[in-house]
Coordinates of C-alpha atoms in Angstrom, one line a residue:
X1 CA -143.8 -152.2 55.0
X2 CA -146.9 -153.5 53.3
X3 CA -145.7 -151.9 49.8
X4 CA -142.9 -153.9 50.6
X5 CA -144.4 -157.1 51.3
X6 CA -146.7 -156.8 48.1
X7 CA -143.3 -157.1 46.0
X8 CA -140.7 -158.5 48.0
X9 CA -141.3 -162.6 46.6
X10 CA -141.1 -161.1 42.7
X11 CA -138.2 -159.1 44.1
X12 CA -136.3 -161.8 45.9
X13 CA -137.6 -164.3 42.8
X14 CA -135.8 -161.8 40.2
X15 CA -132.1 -161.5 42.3
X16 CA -132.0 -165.1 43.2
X17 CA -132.1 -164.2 46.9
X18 CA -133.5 -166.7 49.9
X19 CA -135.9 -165.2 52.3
X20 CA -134.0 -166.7 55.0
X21 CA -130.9 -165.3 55.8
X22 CA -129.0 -168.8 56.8
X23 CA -129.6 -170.3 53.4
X24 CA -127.9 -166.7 52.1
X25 CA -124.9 -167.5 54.2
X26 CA -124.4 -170.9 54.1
X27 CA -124.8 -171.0 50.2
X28 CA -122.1 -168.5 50.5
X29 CA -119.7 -169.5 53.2
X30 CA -119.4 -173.2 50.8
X31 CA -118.7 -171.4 47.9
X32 CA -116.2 -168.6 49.5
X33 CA -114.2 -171.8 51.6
X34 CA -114.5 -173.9 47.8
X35 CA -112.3 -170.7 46.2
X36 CA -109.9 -170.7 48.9
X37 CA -109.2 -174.2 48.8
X38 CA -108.4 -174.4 45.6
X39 CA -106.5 -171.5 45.8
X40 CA -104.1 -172.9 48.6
X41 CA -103.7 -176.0 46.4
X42 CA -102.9 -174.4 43.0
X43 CA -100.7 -171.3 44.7
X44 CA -97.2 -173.8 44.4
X45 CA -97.6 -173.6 41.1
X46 CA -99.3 -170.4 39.8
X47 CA -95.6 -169.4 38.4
X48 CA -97.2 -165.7 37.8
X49 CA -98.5 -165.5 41.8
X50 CA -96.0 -165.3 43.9
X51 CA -96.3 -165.7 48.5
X52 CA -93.7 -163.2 49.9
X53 CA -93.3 -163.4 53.5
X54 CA -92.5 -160.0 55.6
X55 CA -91.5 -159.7 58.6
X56 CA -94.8 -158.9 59.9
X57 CA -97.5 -160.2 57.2
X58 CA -97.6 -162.4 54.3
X59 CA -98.6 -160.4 51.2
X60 CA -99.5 -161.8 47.8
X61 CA -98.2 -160.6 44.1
X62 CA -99.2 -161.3 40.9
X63 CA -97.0 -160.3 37.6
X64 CA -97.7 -157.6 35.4
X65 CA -99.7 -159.1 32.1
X66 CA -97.7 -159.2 29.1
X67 CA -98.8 -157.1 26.3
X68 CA -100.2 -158.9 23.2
X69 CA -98.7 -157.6 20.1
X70 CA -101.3 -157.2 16.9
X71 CA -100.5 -160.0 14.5
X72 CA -99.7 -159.2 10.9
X73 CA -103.4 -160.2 9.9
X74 CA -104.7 -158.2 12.6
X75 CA -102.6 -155.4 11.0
X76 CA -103.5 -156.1 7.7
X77 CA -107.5 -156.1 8.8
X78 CA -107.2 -152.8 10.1
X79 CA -105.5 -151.1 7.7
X80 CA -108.1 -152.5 4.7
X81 CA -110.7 -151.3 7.0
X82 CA -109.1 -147.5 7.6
X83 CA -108.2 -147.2 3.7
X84 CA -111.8 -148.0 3.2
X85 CA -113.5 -146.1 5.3
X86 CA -115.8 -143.0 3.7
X87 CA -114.4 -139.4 4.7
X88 CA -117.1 -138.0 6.5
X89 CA -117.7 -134.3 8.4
X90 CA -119.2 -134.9 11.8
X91 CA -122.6 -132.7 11.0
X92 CA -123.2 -135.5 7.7
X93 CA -122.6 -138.3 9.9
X94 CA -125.3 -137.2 12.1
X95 CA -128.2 -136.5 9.8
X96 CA -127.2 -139.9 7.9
X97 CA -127.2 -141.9 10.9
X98 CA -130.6 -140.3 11.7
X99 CA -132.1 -141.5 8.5
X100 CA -130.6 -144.8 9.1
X101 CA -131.7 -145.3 13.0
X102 CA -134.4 -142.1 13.8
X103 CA -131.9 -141.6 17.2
X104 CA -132.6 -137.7 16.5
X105 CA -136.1 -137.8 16.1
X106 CA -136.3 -140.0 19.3
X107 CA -135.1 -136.3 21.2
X108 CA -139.0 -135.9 20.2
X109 CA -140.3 -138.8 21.9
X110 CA -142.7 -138.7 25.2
X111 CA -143.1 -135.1 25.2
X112 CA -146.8 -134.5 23.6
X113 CA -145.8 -130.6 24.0
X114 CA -143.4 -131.0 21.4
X115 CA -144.9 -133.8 19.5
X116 CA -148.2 -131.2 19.2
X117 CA -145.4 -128.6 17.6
X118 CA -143.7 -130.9 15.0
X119 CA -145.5 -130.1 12.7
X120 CA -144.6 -126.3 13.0
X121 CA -140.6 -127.0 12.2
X122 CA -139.4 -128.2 9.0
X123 CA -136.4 -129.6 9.2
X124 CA -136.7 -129.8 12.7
X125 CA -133.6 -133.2 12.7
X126 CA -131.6 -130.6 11.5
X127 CA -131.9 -127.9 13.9
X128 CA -131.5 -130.9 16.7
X129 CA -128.3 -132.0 14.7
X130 CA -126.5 -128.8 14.7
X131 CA -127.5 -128.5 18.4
X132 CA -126.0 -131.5 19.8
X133 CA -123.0 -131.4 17.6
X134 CA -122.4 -127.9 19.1
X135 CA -122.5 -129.3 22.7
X136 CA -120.2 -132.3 22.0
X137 CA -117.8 -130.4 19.9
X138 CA -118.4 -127.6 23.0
X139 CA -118.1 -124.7 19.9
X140 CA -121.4 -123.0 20.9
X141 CA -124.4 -122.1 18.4
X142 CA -123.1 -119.5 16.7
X143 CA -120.6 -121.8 15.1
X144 CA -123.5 -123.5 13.8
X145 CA -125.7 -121.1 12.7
X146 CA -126.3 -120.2 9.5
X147 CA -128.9 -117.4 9.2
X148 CA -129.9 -118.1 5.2
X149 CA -131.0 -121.6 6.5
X150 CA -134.0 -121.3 8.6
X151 CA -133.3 -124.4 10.4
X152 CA -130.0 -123.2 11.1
X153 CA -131.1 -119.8 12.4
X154 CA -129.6 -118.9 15.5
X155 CA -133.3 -118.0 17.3
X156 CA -134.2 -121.1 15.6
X157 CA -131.5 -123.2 17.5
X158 CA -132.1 -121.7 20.3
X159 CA -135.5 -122.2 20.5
X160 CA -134.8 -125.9 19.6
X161 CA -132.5 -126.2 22.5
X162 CA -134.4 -125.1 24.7
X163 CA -137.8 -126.7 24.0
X164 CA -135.9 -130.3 22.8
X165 CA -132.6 -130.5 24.1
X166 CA -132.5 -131.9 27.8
X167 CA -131.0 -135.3 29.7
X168 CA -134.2 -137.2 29.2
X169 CA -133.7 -136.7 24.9
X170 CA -130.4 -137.4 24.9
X171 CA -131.6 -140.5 26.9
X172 CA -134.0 -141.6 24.4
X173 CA -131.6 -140.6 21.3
X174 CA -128.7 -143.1 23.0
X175 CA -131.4 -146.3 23.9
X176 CA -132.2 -145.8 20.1
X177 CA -128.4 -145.9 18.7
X178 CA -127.2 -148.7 21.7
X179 CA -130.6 -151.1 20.6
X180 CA -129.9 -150.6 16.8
X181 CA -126.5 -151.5 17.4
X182 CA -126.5 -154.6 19.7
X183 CA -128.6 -156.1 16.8
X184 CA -125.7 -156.2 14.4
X185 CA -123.9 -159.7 13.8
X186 CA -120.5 -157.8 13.6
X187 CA -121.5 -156.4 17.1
X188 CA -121.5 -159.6 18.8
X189 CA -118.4 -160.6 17.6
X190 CA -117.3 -157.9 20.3
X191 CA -120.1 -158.9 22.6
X192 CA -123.5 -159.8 23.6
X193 CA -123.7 -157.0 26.0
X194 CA -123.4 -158.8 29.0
X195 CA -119.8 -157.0 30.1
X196 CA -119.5 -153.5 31.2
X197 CA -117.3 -151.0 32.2
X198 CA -117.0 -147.8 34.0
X199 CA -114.1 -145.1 34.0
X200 CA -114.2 -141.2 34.4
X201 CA -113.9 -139.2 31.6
X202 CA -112.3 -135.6 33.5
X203 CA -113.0 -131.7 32.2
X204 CA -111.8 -128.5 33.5
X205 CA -114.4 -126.2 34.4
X206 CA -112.8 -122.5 34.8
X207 CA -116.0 -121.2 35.6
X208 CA -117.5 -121.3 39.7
X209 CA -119.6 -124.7 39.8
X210 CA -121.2 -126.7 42.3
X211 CA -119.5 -129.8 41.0
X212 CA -116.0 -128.9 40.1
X213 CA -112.9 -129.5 42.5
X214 CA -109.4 -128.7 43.0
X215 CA -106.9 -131.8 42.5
X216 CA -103.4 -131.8 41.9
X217 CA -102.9 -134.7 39.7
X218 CA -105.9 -134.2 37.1
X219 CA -106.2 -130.5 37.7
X220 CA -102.9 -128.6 38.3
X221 CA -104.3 -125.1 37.8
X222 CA -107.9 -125.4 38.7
X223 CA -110.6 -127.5 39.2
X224 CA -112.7 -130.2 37.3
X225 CA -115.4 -132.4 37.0
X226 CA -115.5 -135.8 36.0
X227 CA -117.8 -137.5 33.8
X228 CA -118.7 -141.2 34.7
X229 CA -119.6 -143.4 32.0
X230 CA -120.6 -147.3 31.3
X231 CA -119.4 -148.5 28.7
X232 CA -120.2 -152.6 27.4
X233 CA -118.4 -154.7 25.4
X234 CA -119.7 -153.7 22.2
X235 CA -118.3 -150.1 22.5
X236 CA -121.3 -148.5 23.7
X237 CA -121.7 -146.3 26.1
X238 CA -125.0 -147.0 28.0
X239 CA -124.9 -144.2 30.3
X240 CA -123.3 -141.4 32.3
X241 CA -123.3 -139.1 35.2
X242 CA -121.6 -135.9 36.1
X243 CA -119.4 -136.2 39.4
X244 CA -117.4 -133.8 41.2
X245 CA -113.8 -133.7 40.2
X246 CA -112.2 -135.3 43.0
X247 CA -114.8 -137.8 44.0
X248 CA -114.1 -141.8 44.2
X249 CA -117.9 -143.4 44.8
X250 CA -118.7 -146.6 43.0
X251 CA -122.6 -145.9 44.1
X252 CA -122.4 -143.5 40.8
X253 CA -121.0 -146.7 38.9
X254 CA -124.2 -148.8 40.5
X255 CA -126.9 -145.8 39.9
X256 CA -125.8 -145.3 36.4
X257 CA -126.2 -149.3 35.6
X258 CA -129.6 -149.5 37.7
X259 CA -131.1 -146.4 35.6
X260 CA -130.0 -147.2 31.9
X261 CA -132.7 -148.6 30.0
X262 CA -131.2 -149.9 26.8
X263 CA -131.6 -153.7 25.4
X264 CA -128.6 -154.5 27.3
X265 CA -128.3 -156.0 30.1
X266 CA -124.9 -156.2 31.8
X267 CA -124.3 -158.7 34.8
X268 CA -120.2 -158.0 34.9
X269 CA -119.0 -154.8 36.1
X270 CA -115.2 -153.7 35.9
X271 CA -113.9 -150.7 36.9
X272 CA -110.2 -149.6 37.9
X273 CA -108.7 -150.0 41.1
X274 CA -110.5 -146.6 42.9
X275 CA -113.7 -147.6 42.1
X276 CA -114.2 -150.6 44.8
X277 CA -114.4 -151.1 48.6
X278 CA -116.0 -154.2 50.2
X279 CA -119.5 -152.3 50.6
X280 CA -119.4 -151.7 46.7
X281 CA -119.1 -155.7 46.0
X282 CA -121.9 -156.2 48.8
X283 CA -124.0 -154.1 46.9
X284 CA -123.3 -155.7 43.5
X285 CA -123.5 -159.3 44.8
X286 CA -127.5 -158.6 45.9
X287 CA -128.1 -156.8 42.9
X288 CA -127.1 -159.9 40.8
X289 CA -123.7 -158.6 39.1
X290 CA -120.2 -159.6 39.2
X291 CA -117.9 -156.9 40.8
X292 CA -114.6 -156.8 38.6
X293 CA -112.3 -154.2 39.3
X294 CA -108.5 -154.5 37.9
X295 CA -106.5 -154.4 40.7
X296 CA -103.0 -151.8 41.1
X297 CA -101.6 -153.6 44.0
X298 CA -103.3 -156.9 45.4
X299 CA -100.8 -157.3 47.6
X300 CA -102.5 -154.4 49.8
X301 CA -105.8 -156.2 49.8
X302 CA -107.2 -158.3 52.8
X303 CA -108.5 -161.6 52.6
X304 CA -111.6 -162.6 54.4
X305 CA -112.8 -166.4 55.8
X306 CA -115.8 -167.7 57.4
X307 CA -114.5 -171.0 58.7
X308 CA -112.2 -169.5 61.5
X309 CA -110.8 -173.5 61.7
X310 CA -110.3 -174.3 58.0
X311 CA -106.9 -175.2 56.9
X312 CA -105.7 -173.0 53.9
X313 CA -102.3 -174.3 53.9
X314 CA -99.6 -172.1 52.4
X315 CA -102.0 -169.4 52.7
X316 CA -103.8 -169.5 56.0
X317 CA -101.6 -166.3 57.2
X318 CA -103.0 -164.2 53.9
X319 CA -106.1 -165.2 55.2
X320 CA -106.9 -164.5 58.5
X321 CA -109.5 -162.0 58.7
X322 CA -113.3 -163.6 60.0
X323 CA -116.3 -162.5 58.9
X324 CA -119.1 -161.9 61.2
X325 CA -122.1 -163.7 59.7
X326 CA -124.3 -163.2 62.9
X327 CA -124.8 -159.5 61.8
X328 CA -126.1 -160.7 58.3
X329 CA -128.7 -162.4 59.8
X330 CA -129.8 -160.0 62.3
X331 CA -129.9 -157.5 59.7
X332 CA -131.2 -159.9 56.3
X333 CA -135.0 -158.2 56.3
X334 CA -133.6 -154.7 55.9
X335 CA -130.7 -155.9 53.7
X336 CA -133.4 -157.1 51.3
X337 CA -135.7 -154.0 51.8
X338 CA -132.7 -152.0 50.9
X339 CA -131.6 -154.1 47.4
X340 CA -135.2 -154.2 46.7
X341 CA -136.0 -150.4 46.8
X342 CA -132.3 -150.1 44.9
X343 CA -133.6 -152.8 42.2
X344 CA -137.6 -150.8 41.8
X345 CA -136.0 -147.2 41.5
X346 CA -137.7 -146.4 45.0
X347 CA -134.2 -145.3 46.4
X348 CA -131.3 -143.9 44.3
X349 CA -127.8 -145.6 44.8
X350 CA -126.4 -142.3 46.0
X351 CA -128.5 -141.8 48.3
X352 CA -127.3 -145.2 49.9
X353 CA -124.7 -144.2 51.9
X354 CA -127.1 -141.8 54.2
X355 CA -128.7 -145.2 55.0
X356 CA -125.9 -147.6 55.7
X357 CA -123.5 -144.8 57.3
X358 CA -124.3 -142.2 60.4
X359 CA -121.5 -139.5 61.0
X360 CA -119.2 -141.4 59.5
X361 CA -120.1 -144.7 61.7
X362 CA -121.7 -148.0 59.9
X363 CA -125.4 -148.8 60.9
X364 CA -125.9 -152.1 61.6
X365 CA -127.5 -152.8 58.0
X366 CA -124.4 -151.0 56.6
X367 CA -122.2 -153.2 58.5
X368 CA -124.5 -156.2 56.8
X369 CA -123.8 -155.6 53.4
X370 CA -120.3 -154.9 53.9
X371 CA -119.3 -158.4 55.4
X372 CA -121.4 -159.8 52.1
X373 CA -119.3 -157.6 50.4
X374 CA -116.3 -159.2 52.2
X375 CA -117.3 -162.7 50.9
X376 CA -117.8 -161.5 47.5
X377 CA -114.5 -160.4 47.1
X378 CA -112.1 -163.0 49.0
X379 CA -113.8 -165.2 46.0
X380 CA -113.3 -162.5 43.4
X381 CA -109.6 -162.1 44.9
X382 CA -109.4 -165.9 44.3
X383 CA -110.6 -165.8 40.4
X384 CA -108.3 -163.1 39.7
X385 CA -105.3 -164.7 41.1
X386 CA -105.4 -167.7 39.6
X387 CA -107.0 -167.0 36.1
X388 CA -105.0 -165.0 33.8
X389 CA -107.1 -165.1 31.2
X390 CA -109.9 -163.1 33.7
X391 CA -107.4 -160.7 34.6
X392 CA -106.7 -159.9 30.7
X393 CA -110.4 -159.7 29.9
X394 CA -110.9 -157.4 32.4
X395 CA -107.8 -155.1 31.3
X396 CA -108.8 -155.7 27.3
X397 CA -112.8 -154.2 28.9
X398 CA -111.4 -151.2 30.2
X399 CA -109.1 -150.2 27.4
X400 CA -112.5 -150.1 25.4
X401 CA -113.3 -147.1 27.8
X402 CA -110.1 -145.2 27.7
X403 CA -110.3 -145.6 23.9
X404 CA -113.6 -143.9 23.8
X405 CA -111.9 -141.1 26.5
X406 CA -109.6 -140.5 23.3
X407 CA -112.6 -140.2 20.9
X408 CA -115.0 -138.4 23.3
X409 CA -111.4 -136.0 23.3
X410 CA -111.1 -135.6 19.7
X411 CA -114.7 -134.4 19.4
X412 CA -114.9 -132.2 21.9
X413 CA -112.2 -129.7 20.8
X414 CA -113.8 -126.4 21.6
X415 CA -112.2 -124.0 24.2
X416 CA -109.6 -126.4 24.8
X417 CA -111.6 -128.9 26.1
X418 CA -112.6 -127.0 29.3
X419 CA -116.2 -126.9 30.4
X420 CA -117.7 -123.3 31.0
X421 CA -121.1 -125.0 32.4
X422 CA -122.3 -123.3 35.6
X423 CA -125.2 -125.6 36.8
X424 CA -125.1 -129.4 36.9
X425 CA -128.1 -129.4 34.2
X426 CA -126.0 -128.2 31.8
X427 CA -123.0 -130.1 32.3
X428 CA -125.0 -133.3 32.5
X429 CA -126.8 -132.1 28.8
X430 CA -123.5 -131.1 27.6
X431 CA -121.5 -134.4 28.1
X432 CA -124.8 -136.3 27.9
X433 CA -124.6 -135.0 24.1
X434 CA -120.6 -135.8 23.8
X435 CA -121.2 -139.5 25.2
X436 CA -124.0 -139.7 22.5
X437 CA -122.0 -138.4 19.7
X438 CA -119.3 -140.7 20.6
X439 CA -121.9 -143.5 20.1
X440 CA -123.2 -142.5 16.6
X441 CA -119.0 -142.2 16.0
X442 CA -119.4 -146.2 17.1
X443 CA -122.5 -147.0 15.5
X444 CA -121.5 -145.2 11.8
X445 CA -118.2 -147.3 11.8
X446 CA -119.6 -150.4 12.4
X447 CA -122.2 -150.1 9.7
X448 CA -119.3 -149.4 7.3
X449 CA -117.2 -151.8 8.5
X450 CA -119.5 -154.3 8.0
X451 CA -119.9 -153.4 4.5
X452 CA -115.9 -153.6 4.0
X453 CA -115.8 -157.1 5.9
X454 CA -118.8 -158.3 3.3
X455 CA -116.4 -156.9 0.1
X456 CA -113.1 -158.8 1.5
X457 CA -115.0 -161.7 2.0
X458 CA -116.4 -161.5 -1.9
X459 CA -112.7 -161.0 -2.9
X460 CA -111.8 -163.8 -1.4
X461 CA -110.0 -162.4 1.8
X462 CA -109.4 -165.1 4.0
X463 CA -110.6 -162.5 7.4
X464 CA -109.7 -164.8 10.8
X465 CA -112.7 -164.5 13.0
X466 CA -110.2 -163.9 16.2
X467 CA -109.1 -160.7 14.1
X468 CA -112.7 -159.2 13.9
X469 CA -113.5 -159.8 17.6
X470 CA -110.7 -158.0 18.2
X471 CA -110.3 -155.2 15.8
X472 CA -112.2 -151.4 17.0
X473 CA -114.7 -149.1 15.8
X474 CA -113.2 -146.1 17.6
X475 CA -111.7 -144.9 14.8
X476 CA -111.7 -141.0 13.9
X477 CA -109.4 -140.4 11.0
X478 CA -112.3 -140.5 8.5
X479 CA -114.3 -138.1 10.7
X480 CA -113.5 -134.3 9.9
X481 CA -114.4 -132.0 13.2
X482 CA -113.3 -128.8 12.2
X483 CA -114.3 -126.7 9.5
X484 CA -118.0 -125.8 8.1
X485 CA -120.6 -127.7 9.1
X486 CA -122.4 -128.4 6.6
X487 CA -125.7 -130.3 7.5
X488 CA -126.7 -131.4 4.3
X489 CA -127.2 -135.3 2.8
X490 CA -126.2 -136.7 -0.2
X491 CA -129.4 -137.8 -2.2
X492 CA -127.5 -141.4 -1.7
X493 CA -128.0 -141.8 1.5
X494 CA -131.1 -139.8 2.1
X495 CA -133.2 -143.1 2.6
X496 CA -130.7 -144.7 5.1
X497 CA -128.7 -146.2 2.5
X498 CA -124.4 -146.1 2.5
X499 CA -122.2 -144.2 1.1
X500 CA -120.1 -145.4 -1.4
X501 CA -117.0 -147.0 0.4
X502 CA -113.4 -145.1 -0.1
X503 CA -111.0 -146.8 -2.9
X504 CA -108.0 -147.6 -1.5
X505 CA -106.1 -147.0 -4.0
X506 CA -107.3 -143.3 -4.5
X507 CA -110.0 -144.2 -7.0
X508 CA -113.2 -146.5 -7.4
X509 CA -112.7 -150.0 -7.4
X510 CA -114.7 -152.2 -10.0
X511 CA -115.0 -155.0 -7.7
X512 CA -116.2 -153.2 -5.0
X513 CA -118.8 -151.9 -7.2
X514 CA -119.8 -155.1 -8.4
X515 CA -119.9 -157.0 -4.8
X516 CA -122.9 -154.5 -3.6
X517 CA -124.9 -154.7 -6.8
X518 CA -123.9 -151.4 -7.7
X519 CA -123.5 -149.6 -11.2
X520 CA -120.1 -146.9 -12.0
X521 CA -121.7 -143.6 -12.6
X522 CA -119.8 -140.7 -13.0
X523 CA -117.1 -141.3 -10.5
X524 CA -120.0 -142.4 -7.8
X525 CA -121.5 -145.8 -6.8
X526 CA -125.3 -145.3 -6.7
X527 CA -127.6 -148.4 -5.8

């Protein structure tokens, strides 16, 4: 309690949270019957939401969104942009992004046991290289090994994976890529960070493990695992967790966000329909973010009012359910213990549930936080009903994660994309690495991508800025997988400089040349 005390005014200062529980509620309670009234006056003529009366209840329905077709200059942008994009295998990628950014030599960082042994491995990027592009391409080391090249020795790698190569490297490695990325103007186009998403990425594991279940639908032969990840709007991913397979617990969605310690800082959370219940928006409320989950059926979700005499007109039936404030108050000092500890790291989000749940019956702090959690999302219910352009942004968010499921697929093509990790370590190193990969994929794009916006701009392109905020760097065609893996750099690009970009029509362009500064030289573009 008095370690409490010392903090809780910074803590309470930081999450915009009263100490007294009846300015909480109150603040609240205007705000929640505000949304509803506007609601019930705008639901005649929402022509997309639609009141459909049952014989027993009164449900809500909202139409399906519309797809948006790419226009022909979005078309156009993308293809200049894939017809210019360098060919690249996956092991140059990662040694060039590395002289660009340092992300593998920040696998080195905070560890003065391997910072004292540096200087004992040459090439030592290289050895870390082939490591974690044999983890996210899940081909083992041997496929990387080549025993004429010390730093591709397989004792050599390893050694280096087992000295380097653990969740707390790969951690430093992604802060490095997601920071030098967010400082891109191109990157904002997408997004200044602030949105995030979360979606589960799923892997069969034929092998016995701790973490793998059975499941029909995602499994039909075995069982699985499923890796969590948070993705933000500028197609980073800013961290992950291993789950089990069959597992549906938005408290991994909160710990991942709480724990990631990049430059961004999200305070919009979407996630598909499984990953919310009225404790999860509780949760998010006092820990400052906006819940925003896309919704499969909102006509199967209940609607909750503080004023038990308000008048909601066409949709007082919908929403009928009261919310007991009393228990908010009784319980608001441990409520804000509890955020608290959440917010300083004292208590891990997963551990939550032992705290707010006993044998399967809500304590009465758990019982708190899920009628905030109530309030939180009859006004989120409310936003998504009546703005369409909300529900779109939250659908156009999550596609950015199902997008990277696609690329994350691609690279990891080894053993048929099945998992033979026994121990939780390993799978979280293993798909730690993938997600990480998957980020350089991001990051090497849109550095070349920039490059090609800056030459159709000097050829006097006329590029529409709603086309660049819109167009991806999850692109893979460029990126060769299979093969040799060569991890070897150009002298070009040796200093962090690019490549020269692709020709589109098969051979170097003159004006491309030109536009960068650079001079023809026997069939290259050197600077």
């Amino acid at each position: 309690l008095e370690a409490w005390e010392a903090v809780k005014s910074e803590v309470l200062r930081s999450l915009e949270l009263p100490s007294q529980a009846t300015a909480f509620v109150d603040q609240h309670s205007k705000l929640l019957h505000e949304r509803l009234t506007s609601l019930a006056n705008g639901i005649g003529e929402n022509q997309l939401v639609k009141l459909n009366q049952s014989t027993d209840d009164l449900r809500i329905s909202v139409t399906p969104l519309e797809p948006v077709r790419e226009s022909i200059s979005q078309l156009e942008l993308n293809q200049a942009i894939g017809n210019r994009l360098p060919e690249v295998a996956l092991a140059e990628m990662l040694l060039e992004l590395n002289a660009r950014t340092g992300f593998i030599n920040a696998m080195l960082e905070g560890d003065a046991t391997n910072q004292s042994q540096r200087h004992y491995a040459k090439n030592l990027e290289t050895s870390l290289a082939a490591v974690l592009l044999s983890e996210a391409c899940n081909i083992g080391l041997k496929s990387v090994s080549q025993e004429l090249n010390p730093a591709l020795a397989l004792n050599r790698l390893e050694a280096t994976k087992t000295r380097y190569f653990h969740a707390d490297a790969i951690r430093n490695a992604n802060r490095c890529l997601v920071d030098y990325h967010s400082q891109k103007a191109l990157t904002k186009q997408w997004g200044e960070g602030e949105v995030a998403s979360a979606d589960g990425l799923r892997f069969v594991v034929p092998t016995k493990n701790i973490l793998s279940r059975a499941n029909s639908k995602y499994f039909p032969r075995g069982r699985g695992v499923t890796f969590y990840s948070l993705v933000s709007d500028q197609y980073t991913q800013l961290g992950g967790t291993v789950v089990p397979g069959t597992l549906r617990d938005s408290l991994y969605l909160l710990g991942t966000l709480l724990e990631q310690d990049t430059k961004l800082e999200p305070t919009e959370i979407m996630t598909d329909t499984a990953g919310y219940s009225d404790m999860v928006f509780g949760l998010f409320q006092l820990l400052g973010y906006r819940f925003s989950p896309r919704l499969k059926d909102i006509g199967k979700a209940r609607f909750w009012r503080v004023d038990r005499k308000a008048d909601y007109g066409a949709i007082n039936d919908l929403v009928k359910h009261p919310i007991n404030t009393t228990v908010i108050v009784e319980q608001w000092e441990e409520v804000l213990r509890l955020v608290g500890s959440l917010k300083l790291g004292k208590v891990k989000a997963t551990d939550v549930s032992k705290v707010l749940a006993r044998g399967g019956t809500l304590s009465g702090l758990g019982r708190a936080i899920q009628e905030i959690g109530r309030i939180s999302k009859t006004r989120y219910l409310c936003d998504y009903l009546e703005s369409e352009p909300y529900r779109r942004r939250i659908h156009t968010q999550l596609n950015h994660g199902e997008m990277r499921h696609d690329v994350a697929r691609h690279i990891f093509y080894g053993h048929k994309g099945k998992i033979y990790k026994r121990y939780q370590r390993g799978l979280e190193e293993q798909l730690g690495a993938l997600g990480l990969v998957v980020n350089a994929v991001v990051v090497w794009n849109t550095d070349y991508m920039t490059a090609i916006l800056g030459v159709l701009e000097a050829m006097g392109h006329d590029v529409l800025e709603e086309d660049i905020a819109r167009v991806s760097p999850l692109k893979t065609k460029h990126v060769k997988v299979l093969g040799e893996h060569r991890f070897e750099l150009h002298p070009d690009v040796i200093d962090g400089d690019l490549r020269p970009l692709r020709d589109p029509n098969s051979s170097v362009g003159l004006e491309d040349a030109e536009v960068f500064g650079y001079e023809l030289f026997e069939n290259d573009l050197i600077s």
